[in-house]
Amino acid sequence: MRQSLYPFIKTLGFVPCLFAALALTACGSDDDDSSASSSSQSSVSSSAGTSSTSSSSSSVAASWPDINIEGAAPKTLRIYWDAVENAAFYRVYKDPDGASGFTQVGEDITAPEIYDTVSVHQTNWAEARYMVEACVSEGDCSNSNEAVALNAMLDTIGYLKASNTEEQDWFGWSLDMSSDGTTLAVGATQEDSVATGIDGDQADNSNFATGAVYVFVMGDNGWTQQAYIKASNTENLRTLEDEDGETVEYYISNDRFGYDVSLSDDGNTLAVSALREDSNARGINGNQDNNSASDAGAVYIFERSDDSWAQTAYVKASNTPSSESSSSSESSSSSSSSSSSSDDGTTTTGDRFGYSIDLSGDGSTLAVGAPGEDSAAEEIDGDEQSNDATNSGAAYVFVKSETGWLQQAYIKSDVVNIGGGLGTAVALSGDGNRLATGVPGEDYAGTGVNEERPTDSAAANSGAVFVFTRDADQWSQQAYIKPSYTFLSQSFGSALSFNNAGTMLAVGAFGEGSLATGINGDPSDYAENRDEEDRPDTAYRSGAAYLFELSNGQWAQTTYIKASNPEAYDRFGHSVSLSADSSTLAVGAYFEDSNAVGVNGDQDNNANTNSGAVYIFKQGADGWAQSSYVKALQSDNQDRFGQALAVTADGSTLAVSAYREAGEGTGTNGDSTDNSAPAAGAVLLY
């Protein structure tokens, strides 16, 4: 271990040129590139000290050139300086927070520059320090002064746009990342082209809200778009006769392909939902060319081989209607979430299969939520043809076998709640053997885990979560979870995320409204619970997140989390992502209002309505603590940064969408200050 980064230098009283090397003066360098500056770089003019390890008391004062720091690419800093004459090699050191001490970045180098990969969202930009050693030999080195990187922060944030950016496409409505952060899938649920399959004509805008998905990969040359993906049954041109007998051409639209996306850990399997797809097919690879079950929903599986993507399955629920209904399902703008029945008793409209989806780590298990499903079944694989519990919701589990995909289970909770919307959120453990399903419209007023259900519905839309486990191929209910304090309209269970082992579960409740801040405050401290004379402004829908942990077969709430700046309607908990290793939690509040940019800016203003924010929490020896407050490159009104987010397995990379961001650029490295394409959408990388 190095004892100091200000080492003594031996006194060498011979050879004038070697003395000059030890003095470390920058002599005669005329490298224009190494001294260039930019608006995003930080620099320090340094005067380094040298001293002797011998008994001599002599010392030499050396004049160091500037140390420059700039954002070179997403998540990458370039640290560079003028070459020091006769220096044999350099060492670059970093102190990440101004308190932890310096450690070397990479190996010894001979060139006067180095690139450092950073976790933008986890860097303490105000306090982080860099320093350089120039060495003649192993023991003969001199240090620069310390340099800060704060001014380079914004240029390390990645800014991704679709290849066919258009206003109102909502690029970033959904997203997911591979576990190593090198593959990113982004849904644009209101994209309008009529293309089908992979890399079709994306310039077309003739079919409203068919939806699209974009796959990006990180390679040697940075981020590039790898694929533009459309459904195999993007609605095609149809004809009918009007009342005058004239033929009219029209499109059936609004399938919303890309409503949710999920990637396997290696990024080679992708699931995409289209919650308003209308075919009456059942099961796997059925007839997708009709529109007889309005808003029934569908899921599409794609696989990557040698950088090429192909659709491998078209997935429907087992209780989609088996024959065409006489009901009018040709409308392109149906918004009803209610259900009706065909002659065989199955759901014909509004199940919204695919509202939420999640793949297991190996991509062989798929969970699908359908919060508009109406069965009154109160058991797994129960009567799915009943429609007596409107919008009670269901979840479906599919597995990939040697012969293809098949449905393994039809999931209902042991108590059905009309309007509960089971399946609004789903999450799988890494091995696919544990499933959590959110029921944010559940009404019971109980608290805790596996408590007996109350007989009344005294807490409307308070929400709940059910956890199910798989043994071999059989599923069973493991837990019924409520928060430690229940109140009206909390929407507990609206967002879910497991760690890889399935032993820690993050739950979002964007409607929660306590006045607490930070970690483990008082969840009952609602303005509505205080005396009138002591009643502050409400924190309605400020939102909360909760962590539950499994120990000895029992789930228990361990952490109650609020934003550091909670305010009414911020909707903290709208999105959550827990790292596979349980070290990092990201929570989105897409209606947060500050005008801050980057990391750890000023959160105490409301200058930009619904600009959105993300909060990063880290688990340490003393439990969980908020480590950073994250904003977009530009915090504009209604950008809704935090709509969707994902962290990598170790939490080192964060992707966040702002689906109403208005830049008109395409691809990577566009102009984030542009606002000429309203609600086009963007994704930010940290």
XYZ file of C-alpha atoms in Angstrom:
686
model
C 0.000 0.000 0.000
C 1.266 3.471 -0.822
C 1.780 5.555 2.301
C 1.587 8.872 0.488
C 0.983 10.312 -2.928
C 3.550 12.961 -2.180
C 6.620 10.669 -2.181
C 10.102 11.747 -1.371
C 12.453 11.948 -4.294
C 16.051 10.871 -3.911
C 18.681 13.528 -4.169
C 20.654 12.938 -7.333
C 23.606 15.252 -7.677
C 24.742 14.125 -11.073
C 23.943 14.766 -14.729
C 22.177 18.093 -15.289
C 19.563 16.625 -17.625
C 18.534 14.062 -15.040
C 18.242 16.852 -12.466
C 15.918 18.575 -14.920
C 13.865 15.414 -15.145
C 13.543 15.247 -11.390
C 12.540 18.891 -11.293
C 9.752 17.841 -13.668
C 9.544 21.068 -15.585
C 7.634 20.929 -18.823
C 10.346 21.921 -21.279
C 9.641 22.664 -24.858
C 6.352 20.840 -25.316
C 4.431 22.246 -28.273
C 1.693 19.608 -28.461
C -1.369 21.674 -29.386
C -3.772 18.848 -28.587
C -2.510 18.351 -25.068
C -3.028 21.981 -24.084
C -6.402 22.497 -25.720
C -9.297 23.535 -23.556
C -13.064 23.276 -23.863
C -16.058 24.734 -22.100
C -16.610 21.453 -20.270
C -13.110 20.863 -18.942
C -11.620 21.491 -15.536
C -7.991 22.496 -15.140
C -5.565 23.309 -12.347
C -2.210 25.062 -12.675
C -0.035 23.038 -10.343
C 3.116 23.604 -8.339
C 4.275 20.244 -7.057
C 6.736 19.671 -4.222
C 9.666 17.281 -4.167
C 11.846 16.182 -1.277
C 14.521 13.642 -0.472
C 14.474 10.214 1.094
C 18.159 10.592 2.004
C 19.629 12.427 4.953
C 20.050 15.489 2.804
C 17.633 18.271 3.560
C 17.670 19.630 0.021
C 14.446 19.811 -1.965
C 13.504 20.883 -5.449
C 10.419 22.904 -6.367
C 8.965 21.748 -9.649
C 6.560 23.630 -11.902
C 3.744 21.421 -13.188
C 1.703 22.134 -16.330
C -2.076 22.388 -16.215
C -4.100 19.234 -15.573
C -7.181 19.238 -17.794
C -10.317 17.151 -17.306
C -13.082 16.908 -19.883
C -16.047 14.713 -20.671
C -14.926 12.587 -23.601
C -17.952 10.311 -24.028
C -20.859 8.959 -21.983
C -19.486 7.808 -18.619
C -15.932 8.728 -19.649
C -13.541 11.436 -18.463
C -10.344 12.353 -20.261
C -7.554 13.559 -17.952
C -4.621 15.097 -19.829
C -1.648 17.421 -19.361
C 1.410 18.734 -21.157
C 4.177 16.165 -21.309
C 6.865 16.526 -18.650
C 10.320 16.381 -20.215
C 12.257 13.186 -19.442
C 9.429 11.646 -17.422
C 9.508 7.908 -18.053
C 5.908 7.260 -17.028
C 2.899 8.712 -15.238
C 0.398 7.552 -12.662
C -3.082 9.026 -12.334
C -4.890 8.890 -8.988
C -8.480 9.502 -7.992
C -10.173 10.322 -4.700
C -13.889 9.747 -5.426
C -15.292 11.893 -2.637
C -12.500 14.014 -1.200
C -12.342 11.818 1.887
C -11.666 8.210 0.878
C -8.085 8.798 -0.232
C -6.411 8.396 -3.599
C -6.162 5.154 -5.560
C -4.523 4.662 -8.924
C -6.613 4.800 -12.090
C -5.492 1.987 -14.372
C -1.831 1.120 -14.861
C 1.309 3.203 -15.254
C 1.173 5.070 -18.570
C 3.694 6.766 -20.850
C 1.350 9.127 -22.695
C 0.188 12.329 -20.959
C -3.466 11.364 -20.915
C -5.806 8.718 -19.570
C -9.512 7.902 -19.851
C -11.466 7.088 -16.715
C -14.841 5.329 -16.823
C -17.145 6.804 -14.205
C -20.563 6.046 -12.783
C -21.957 9.508 -13.338
C -24.885 9.048 -10.965
C -22.659 7.742 -8.161
C -19.855 10.280 -8.424
C -19.524 13.025 -5.829
C -18.718 15.632 -8.446
C -18.218 18.508 -6.034
C -15.581 16.644 -4.020
C -13.954 14.113 -6.378
C -10.266 14.813 -7.075
C -7.663 13.687 -9.607
C -3.886 13.953 -9.322
C -0.983 12.909 -11.541
C 2.484 11.608 -10.678
C 5.312 12.013 -13.160
C 8.144 9.551 -12.593
C 11.706 9.263 -13.824
C 11.934 5.838 -12.206
C 10.014 3.794 -9.695
C 11.133 5.805 -6.699
C 11.645 9.189 -8.322
C 8.267 10.873 -8.807
C 6.583 14.200 -8.304
C 2.889 14.994 -7.930
C 0.681 17.600 -9.454
C -1.816 19.520 -7.415
C -5.333 18.103 -7.210
C -7.847 18.845 -9.965
C -11.634 18.663 -9.772
C -13.902 17.355 -12.544
C -17.132 19.178 -11.723
C -17.195 21.261 -14.898
C -16.940 18.116 -17.019
C -19.931 16.377 -15.424
C -22.612 17.189 -17.988
C -20.471 15.974 -20.889
C -20.234 12.515 -19.332
C -24.011 12.044 -19.500
C -25.125 10.085 -22.561
C -28.034 11.433 -24.609
C -29.797 8.955 -26.912
C -32.516 9.639 -29.445
C -34.387 7.495 -31.948
C -33.086 7.157 -35.483
C -36.386 8.607 -36.755
C -37.212 11.206 -34.127
C -40.666 12.722 -34.502
C -42.773 14.780 -32.160
C -45.196 12.858 -29.925
C -43.447 9.497 -30.473
C -42.780 9.109 -26.716
C -39.369 7.503 -27.186
C -38.485 6.237 -23.719
C -41.937 5.275 -22.529
C -40.218 2.006 -21.580
C -36.630 0.785 -21.395
C -34.433 -2.018 -20.099
C -30.709 -2.837 -20.027
C -28.634 -5.981 -20.093
C -26.941 -6.784 -16.796
C -23.588 -5.395 -17.981
C -25.111 -2.243 -19.462
C -23.934 -2.833 -23.035
C -27.367 -3.447 -24.587
C -30.291 -1.067 -24.175
C -33.853 -1.480 -25.468
C -36.128 1.566 -25.672
C -39.839 1.614 -26.443
C -41.526 4.465 -28.336
C -45.135 3.529 -27.896
C -46.554 6.331 -30.054
C -44.212 5.898 -33.028
C -46.309 5.914 -36.201
C -44.708 3.908 -38.993
C -46.504 1.065 -40.735
C -43.326 -1.030 -41.012
C -43.157 -4.611 -39.755
C -40.289 -6.713 -38.453
C -36.667 -5.617 -38.213
C -35.198 -2.456 -39.745
C -38.169 -1.614 -41.954
C -39.115 1.784 -43.377
C -39.046 4.083 -40.379
C -39.700 7.289 -42.313
C -43.393 6.479 -42.718
C -45.903 8.164 -40.376
C -49.196 6.819 -41.674
C -50.315 4.701 -38.725
C -50.803 6.415 -35.361
C -49.234 4.850 -32.257
C -48.366 1.477 -33.712
C -45.186 1.767 -31.668
C -41.561 0.744 -32.112
C -38.550 -0.455 -30.142
C -34.944 0.611 -30.647
C -31.959 -1.480 -29.572
C -28.672 0.266 -28.811
C -25.327 -1.366 -28.095
C -22.130 -0.097 -26.528
C -19.033 -0.958 -28.526
C -15.512 0.270 -29.194
C -16.900 3.372 -30.888
C -19.442 4.202 -28.224
C -23.209 3.796 -28.391
C -24.835 2.928 -31.707
C -28.330 1.860 -32.698
C -28.333 -1.819 -33.626
C -31.951 -2.403 -34.599
C -35.297 -0.744 -35.266
C -37.969 -3.252 -34.287
C -41.652 -3.367 -35.163
C -44.358 -5.934 -34.517
C -44.943 -8.677 -37.054
C -48.569 -7.549 -37.348
C -48.265 -3.791 -37.438
C -51.674 -2.861 -38.776
C -51.945 -2.885 -42.544
C -54.145 -0.948 -44.916
C -57.787 -2.075 -44.854
C -60.847 -1.229 -46.908
C -64.567 -0.898 -46.290
C -67.559 0.490 -48.115
C -69.100 3.682 -46.821
C -72.840 4.404 -46.826
C -72.633 5.521 -50.445
C -71.019 2.288 -51.532
C -67.625 3.885 -52.004
C -64.485 2.002 -50.992
C -62.617 3.671 -48.164
C -59.060 2.773 -47.180
C -57.980 3.052 -43.555
C -55.514 1.760 -40.990
C -56.232 0.098 -37.677
C -53.780 1.744 -35.308
C -52.940 2.360 -31.655
C -51.510 -1.067 -30.764
C -48.822 0.660 -28.634
C -46.035 -1.813 -29.408
C -43.204 -0.989 -27.003
C -45.467 -0.276 -24.054
C -43.116 -2.378 -21.957
C -39.791 -4.051 -22.772
C -37.603 -6.572 -20.960
C -34.134 -7.916 -21.771
C -32.407 -11.074 -20.583
C -29.192 -10.574 -18.630
C -27.010 -11.094 -21.705
C -29.203 -8.836 -23.830
C -29.850 -11.533 -26.442
C -33.546 -12.075 -25.694
C -36.040 -9.219 -25.821
C -39.712 -9.225 -24.879
C -41.927 -6.392 -26.117
C -45.571 -5.794 -25.297
C -48.340 -4.132 -27.276
C -51.075 -3.724 -24.701
C -53.707 -2.514 -27.188
C -53.131 -5.161 -29.843
C -56.511 -6.543 -30.905
C -56.265 -10.094 -32.244
C -58.342 -12.880 -30.706
C -55.509 -15.427 -30.913
C -54.680 -17.613 -27.926
C -51.377 -19.033 -26.795
C -48.242 -19.022 -28.926
C -47.959 -18.015 -32.587
C -51.688 -17.895 -33.257
C -53.525 -15.942 -35.948
C -52.438 -12.339 -35.524
C -54.253 -10.962 -38.561
C -57.599 -9.969 -37.089
C -58.886 -7.272 -34.767
C -61.695 -9.088 -32.980
C -60.652 -8.526 -29.358
C -60.122 -4.832 -28.797
C -57.199 -4.011 -26.497
C -56.640 -7.670 -25.644
C -52.876 -7.139 -25.835
C -49.933 -9.228 -27.019
C -46.253 -9.866 -26.340
C -43.533 -10.474 -28.927
C -40.253 -12.324 -28.336
C -37.115 -11.421 -30.287
C -33.705 -13.071 -30.190
C -30.301 -11.814 -31.276
C -27.711 -13.914 -33.058
C -24.493 -12.459 -34.492
C -25.824 -8.912 -34.026
C -29.000 -9.682 -35.979
C -32.472 -9.694 -34.445
C -35.458 -11.859 -35.383
C -38.924 -12.381 -33.932
C -39.261 -15.894 -32.529
C -42.677 -15.882 -30.847
C -46.015 -14.082 -30.766
C -47.533 -14.566 -27.312
C -51.175 -14.211 -26.300
C -53.095 -15.049 -23.152
C -54.771 -18.421 -22.787
C -58.151 -16.731 -22.333
C -58.259 -14.404 -25.288
C -61.554 -15.074 -27.177
C -61.388 -18.042 -29.516
C -63.748 -16.695 -32.168
C -64.569 -13.297 -33.552
C -66.995 -11.217 -31.555
C -69.751 -9.194 -33.092
C -68.651 -6.208 -31.056
C -67.056 -3.407 -33.004
C -63.342 -3.734 -32.507
C -62.309 -1.871 -35.619
C -62.105 1.459 -33.825
C -58.612 2.879 -33.865
C -59.098 4.959 -30.753
C -60.833 2.738 -28.212
C -59.804 3.681 -24.692
C -62.174 1.556 -22.651
C -60.630 -0.658 -20.006
C -63.878 -2.423 -19.218
C -64.600 -5.925 -20.440
C -67.384 -7.720 -22.216
C -67.880 -11.397 -22.943
C -68.156 -13.468 -26.075
C -70.327 -16.570 -26.307
C -67.631 -18.756 -24.777
C -67.392 -16.527 -21.706
C -63.865 -15.257 -22.234
C -62.749 -11.669 -22.271
C -63.165 -9.780 -25.515
C -62.015 -6.272 -24.702
C -59.670 -4.418 -22.471
C -57.566 -7.138 -20.778
C -54.424 -5.232 -21.750
C -52.228 -8.298 -21.665
C -48.690 -6.926 -21.678
C -49.268 -3.889 -19.501
C -46.176 -5.151 -17.664
C -43.626 -7.808 -18.588
C -40.414 -9.242 -17.155
C -37.918 -11.862 -18.328
C -35.801 -14.058 -16.082
C -32.042 -13.628 -16.261
C -31.538 -16.406 -18.802
C -34.524 -15.288 -20.866
C -36.367 -18.598 -20.511
C -39.210 -17.459 -18.222
C -41.573 -14.610 -19.048
C -44.125 -12.979 -16.749
C -46.929 -10.911 -18.263
C -49.425 -8.728 -16.437
C -52.979 -8.070 -17.652
C -54.604 -5.652 -15.168
C -57.806 -5.418 -17.197
C -58.519 -9.167 -17.020
C -61.867 -9.925 -15.330
C -61.879 -13.464 -13.953
C -63.145 -14.001 -10.412
C -60.820 -16.976 -9.881
C -59.056 -17.023 -6.514
C -56.397 -19.593 -7.223
C -53.596 -20.361 -9.623
C -54.801 -21.965 -12.856
C -58.400 -21.375 -11.784
C -61.447 -20.610 -13.932
C -60.153 -18.119 -16.461
C -63.428 -17.935 -18.387
C -65.327 -16.147 -15.643
C -65.792 -12.407 -16.081
C -67.384 -11.564 -12.753
C -64.574 -9.408 -11.299
C -64.049 -6.466 -13.624
C -60.431 -5.350 -13.917
C -59.334 -7.618 -11.085
C -56.348 -8.486 -13.251
C -54.170 -11.519 -13.801
C -50.601 -12.534 -14.512
C -49.370 -15.230 -16.867
C -46.111 -17.181 -16.794
C -44.563 -18.563 -19.975
C -41.481 -20.748 -20.313
C -39.228 -21.568 -23.220
C -38.860 -25.281 -23.869
C -36.906 -27.224 -26.457
C -39.855 -26.898 -28.814
C -40.638 -23.253 -28.146
C -42.644 -21.117 -25.738
C -45.647 -22.353 -23.766
C -47.829 -20.997 -20.984
C -46.950 -22.490 -17.605
C -49.355 -20.754 -15.232
C -52.356 -18.455 -14.993
C -51.833 -16.419 -11.821
C -54.597 -15.010 -9.624
C -54.361 -14.033 -5.959
C -56.235 -15.823 -3.200
C -58.493 -12.794 -2.733
C -59.736 -11.055 -5.855
C -60.314 -7.318 -5.714
C -62.605 -5.810 -8.345
C -60.695 -2.976 -9.968
C -57.492 -4.030 -8.213
C -55.533 -4.458 -11.420
C -53.306 -7.398 -10.498
C -50.495 -7.414 -13.032
C -50.087 -3.649 -13.244
C -46.478 -4.433 -12.344
C -44.633 -7.758 -12.457
C -41.097 -8.720 -11.441
C -39.177 -11.995 -11.650
C -36.134 -13.120 -9.705
C -33.047 -13.888 -11.746
C -33.820 -17.613 -11.950
C -37.499 -16.980 -12.685
C -38.655 -18.973 -9.656
C -40.146 -16.048 -7.762
C -42.784 -13.671 -9.126
C -44.100 -10.459 -7.591
C -47.282 -8.868 -8.910
C -48.586 -5.443 -8.005
C -52.259 -4.748 -7.276
C -52.247 -0.950 -6.829
C -56.038 -0.718 -6.880
C -56.506 -3.145 -3.964
C -58.683 -1.606 -1.224
C -58.035 -3.418 2.058
C -56.735 -1.427 5.024
C -54.422 -4.060 6.504
C -50.702 -3.596 7.084
C -47.661 -5.847 7.024
C -47.101 -9.266 5.480
C -49.633 -12.102 5.346
C -52.040 -10.407 7.727
C -55.620 -11.628 7.664
C -57.632 -9.752 5.058
C -60.020 -7.149 6.494
C -63.647 -7.705 5.625
C -64.144 -4.125 4.467
C -62.520 -1.955 1.812
C -61.650 1.006 3.995
C -58.517 2.074 2.105
C -59.523 2.429 -1.530
C -56.620 2.038 -3.952
C -54.118 1.627 -1.140
C -52.613 -1.280 -3.058
C -50.896 -4.578 -2.322
C -48.280 -6.971 -3.658
C -48.532 -10.750 -3.996
C -45.451 -12.959 -4.207
C -45.572 -16.388 -5.856
C -42.933 -19.113 -6.018
C -42.231 -21.956 -8.432
C -41.194 -25.451 -7.387
C -40.397 -27.533 -10.454
C -43.215 -26.315 -12.709
C -45.809 -25.678 -9.994
C -46.613 -22.193 -8.735
C -47.997 -21.249 -5.315
C -48.703 -18.029 -3.448
C -46.011 -17.199 -0.890
C -46.928 -13.787 0.507
C -49.533 -11.037 0.618
C -47.742 -7.749 1.272
C -49.055 -4.414 2.492
C -46.988 -1.420 3.664
C -46.384 -0.680 7.326
C -48.956 2.105 7.166
C -51.952 2.080 4.847
C -53.826 5.112 3.564
C -56.184 5.905 0.713
C -54.826 6.058 -2.851
C -51.260 5.017 -2.100
C -51.097 2.808 -5.220
C -48.668 0.519 -3.403
C -47.409 -2.032 -5.926
C -47.453 0.254 -8.949
C -43.755 -0.505 -9.566
C -41.651 -3.539 -8.592
C -38.057 -4.740 -8.824
C -36.291 -7.813 -7.406
C -32.614 -8.338 -6.759
C -31.148 -11.275 -8.664
C -31.665 -13.767 -5.829
C -35.288 -12.771 -5.340
C -34.643 -12.116 -1.645
C -35.078 -8.340 -1.751
C -38.040 -6.578 -3.332
C -38.418 -2.862 -4.058
C -41.995 -1.589 -4.221
C -43.120 1.782 -5.511
C -46.184 3.616 -4.193
C -46.397 6.821 -6.202
C -49.646 7.858 -4.475
C -48.280 7.691 -0.924
C -48.604 11.044 0.828
C -46.793 11.251 4.153
C -44.761 14.307 5.135
C -41.709 12.174 5.950
C -38.357 12.621 4.206
C -35.386 10.314 3.725
C -35.061 6.857 5.250
C -37.451 5.289 7.757
C -39.400 8.395 8.673
C -42.921 8.288 10.087
C -45.222 6.796 7.409
C -48.318 7.869 9.341
C -47.342 11.551 9.316
C -50.012 12.653 6.875
C -51.231 16.236 6.902
C -54.706 14.753 7.106
C -53.782 13.078 10.412
C -52.648 16.293 12.117
C -54.763 18.725 14.098
C -56.084 21.549 11.987
C -54.005 24.178 13.781
C -50.845 22.144 13.097
C -51.710 21.002 9.596
C -49.190 21.842 6.840
C -49.807 21.634 3.130
C -50.630 18.133 1.989
C -48.002 15.843 0.492
C -50.622 13.999 -1.570
C -48.984 11.755 -4.158
C -45.499 12.787 -3.118
C -44.791 9.057 -3.262
C -42.675 6.491 -1.460
C -40.669 3.326 -2.008
C -40.327 0.304 0.255
C -37.820 -2.504 0.592
C -38.863 -5.968 1.745
C -36.444 -8.786 2.507
C -36.898 -12.544 2.675
C -35.336 -14.282 5.669
C -36.032 -17.822 6.844
C -38.941 -18.070 4.445
C -40.647 -14.898 5.723
C -40.959 -11.523 4.043
C -40.669 -8.366 6.148
C -40.471 -4.646 5.448
C -36.982 -3.362 6.220
C -36.848 0.130 4.739
C -39.309 2.945 4.072
C -37.937 5.493 1.612
C -38.966 9.039 0.784
C -37.320 11.612 -1.442
C -35.015 14.203 0.064
C -37.366 16.904 -1.280
C -40.868 15.369 -1.257
C -43.722 17.505 -2.493
C -47.307 16.896 -3.484
C -47.782 15.211 -6.869
C -44.066 14.448 -7.453
C -44.947 10.725 -7.723
C -41.725 9.405 -6.235
C -41.917 5.629 -6.692
C -43.460 5.763 -10.149
C -40.480 3.677 -11.290
C -37.977 1.596 -9.323
C -34.909 -0.449 -10.247
C -32.926 -2.531 -7.761
C -29.477 -3.745 -8.790
C -28.977 -7.494 -8.996
C -26.408 -7.354 -6.192
C -28.767 -5.380 -3.877
C -26.303 -2.489 -3.561
C -28.159 0.221 -5.457
C -31.750 1.389 -5.773
C -32.954 3.969 -8.290
C -36.360 5.586 -7.772
C -38.065 7.832 -10.300
C -40.273 10.836 -9.530
C -41.303 11.879 -13.007
C -43.469 14.799 -11.842
C -40.737 16.424 -9.710
C -40.360 20.112 -10.590
C -36.852 21.502 -10.046
C -34.748 23.114 -12.769
C -31.505 21.426 -11.666
C -29.357 19.556 -14.196
C -26.915 16.677 -13.817
C -26.096 15.205 -10.420
C -26.762 16.756 -7.006
C -28.005 20.117 -8.224
C -30.390 22.466 -6.416
C -33.484 20.450 -5.540
C -35.209 23.194 -3.563
C -37.167 24.933 -6.289
C -40.174 24.224 -8.475
C -39.196 26.230 -11.529
C -39.877 23.564 -14.175
C -43.158 21.718 -13.762
C -42.977 17.933 -14.122
C -39.404 17.999 -15.370
C -38.773 14.853 -13.313
C -35.970 13.474 -11.167
C -34.330 10.213 -10.090
C -32.959 9.437 -6.637
C -30.116 6.986 -6.033
C -29.861 5.056 -2.780
C -26.893 2.954 -1.695
C -26.769 0.184 0.882
C -23.885 0.438 3.339
C -22.891 -0.946 6.708
C -25.425 1.298 8.417
C -28.268 0.552 6.016
C -29.638 2.555 3.127
C -28.930 6.219 2.410
C -29.603 8.549 -0.495
C -26.362 9.052 -2.397
C -27.429 11.324 -5.231
C -30.187 13.363 -6.804
C -30.162 12.972 -10.575
C -31.613 15.235 -13.234
C -31.475 15.343 -17.013
C -29.071 17.394 -19.124
C -31.887 19.887 -19.580
C -34.764 20.077 -17.102
C -37.638 21.433 -19.138
C -41.306 21.654 -18.243
C -43.170 18.363 -18.769
C -40.136 16.324 -19.900
C -41.058 13.694 -17.270
C -37.562 12.415 -16.656
C -37.889 9.220 -14.608
C -40.787 7.662 -16.509
C -38.688 4.517 -16.967
C -35.286 3.571 -15.593
C -32.886 0.670 -15.162
C -29.602 0.006 -13.372
C -27.021 -2.612 -14.251
C -26.310 -5.655 -12.091
C -23.752 -3.783 -9.984
C -25.532 -0.427 -10.128
C -22.662 1.236 -12.007
C -24.733 2.317 -15.015
C -28.104 4.046 -14.938
C -30.459 4.615 -17.865
C -33.396 7.010 -17.467
C -36.014 8.133 -19.952
C -37.702 11.482 -20.414
C -40.464 10.440 -22.774
C -41.743 13.969 -23.393
C -38.328 15.532 -24.021
C -38.478 17.705 -27.128
C -35.124 17.481 -28.923
C -35.352 16.866 -32.665
C -31.951 15.191 -32.948
C -31.361 11.566 -33.876
C -28.956 8.936 -32.613
C -26.273 9.878 -30.090
C -24.624 13.155 -29.150
C -27.454 15.378 -30.359
C -28.311 18.860 -29.127
C -30.055 18.429 -25.791
C -30.957 22.124 -25.671
C -33.234 21.864 -28.708
C -36.990 21.863 -28.061
C -38.467 21.752 -31.545
C -40.003 18.243 -31.434
C -42.510 18.203 -28.545
C -42.749 14.869 -26.701
C -40.341 13.104 -29.051
C -38.551 11.608 -26.052
C -34.979 10.832 -25.037
C -32.927 8.479 -22.870
C -30.086 9.639 -20.623
C -27.151 7.415 -19.603
C -25.157 7.864 -16.379
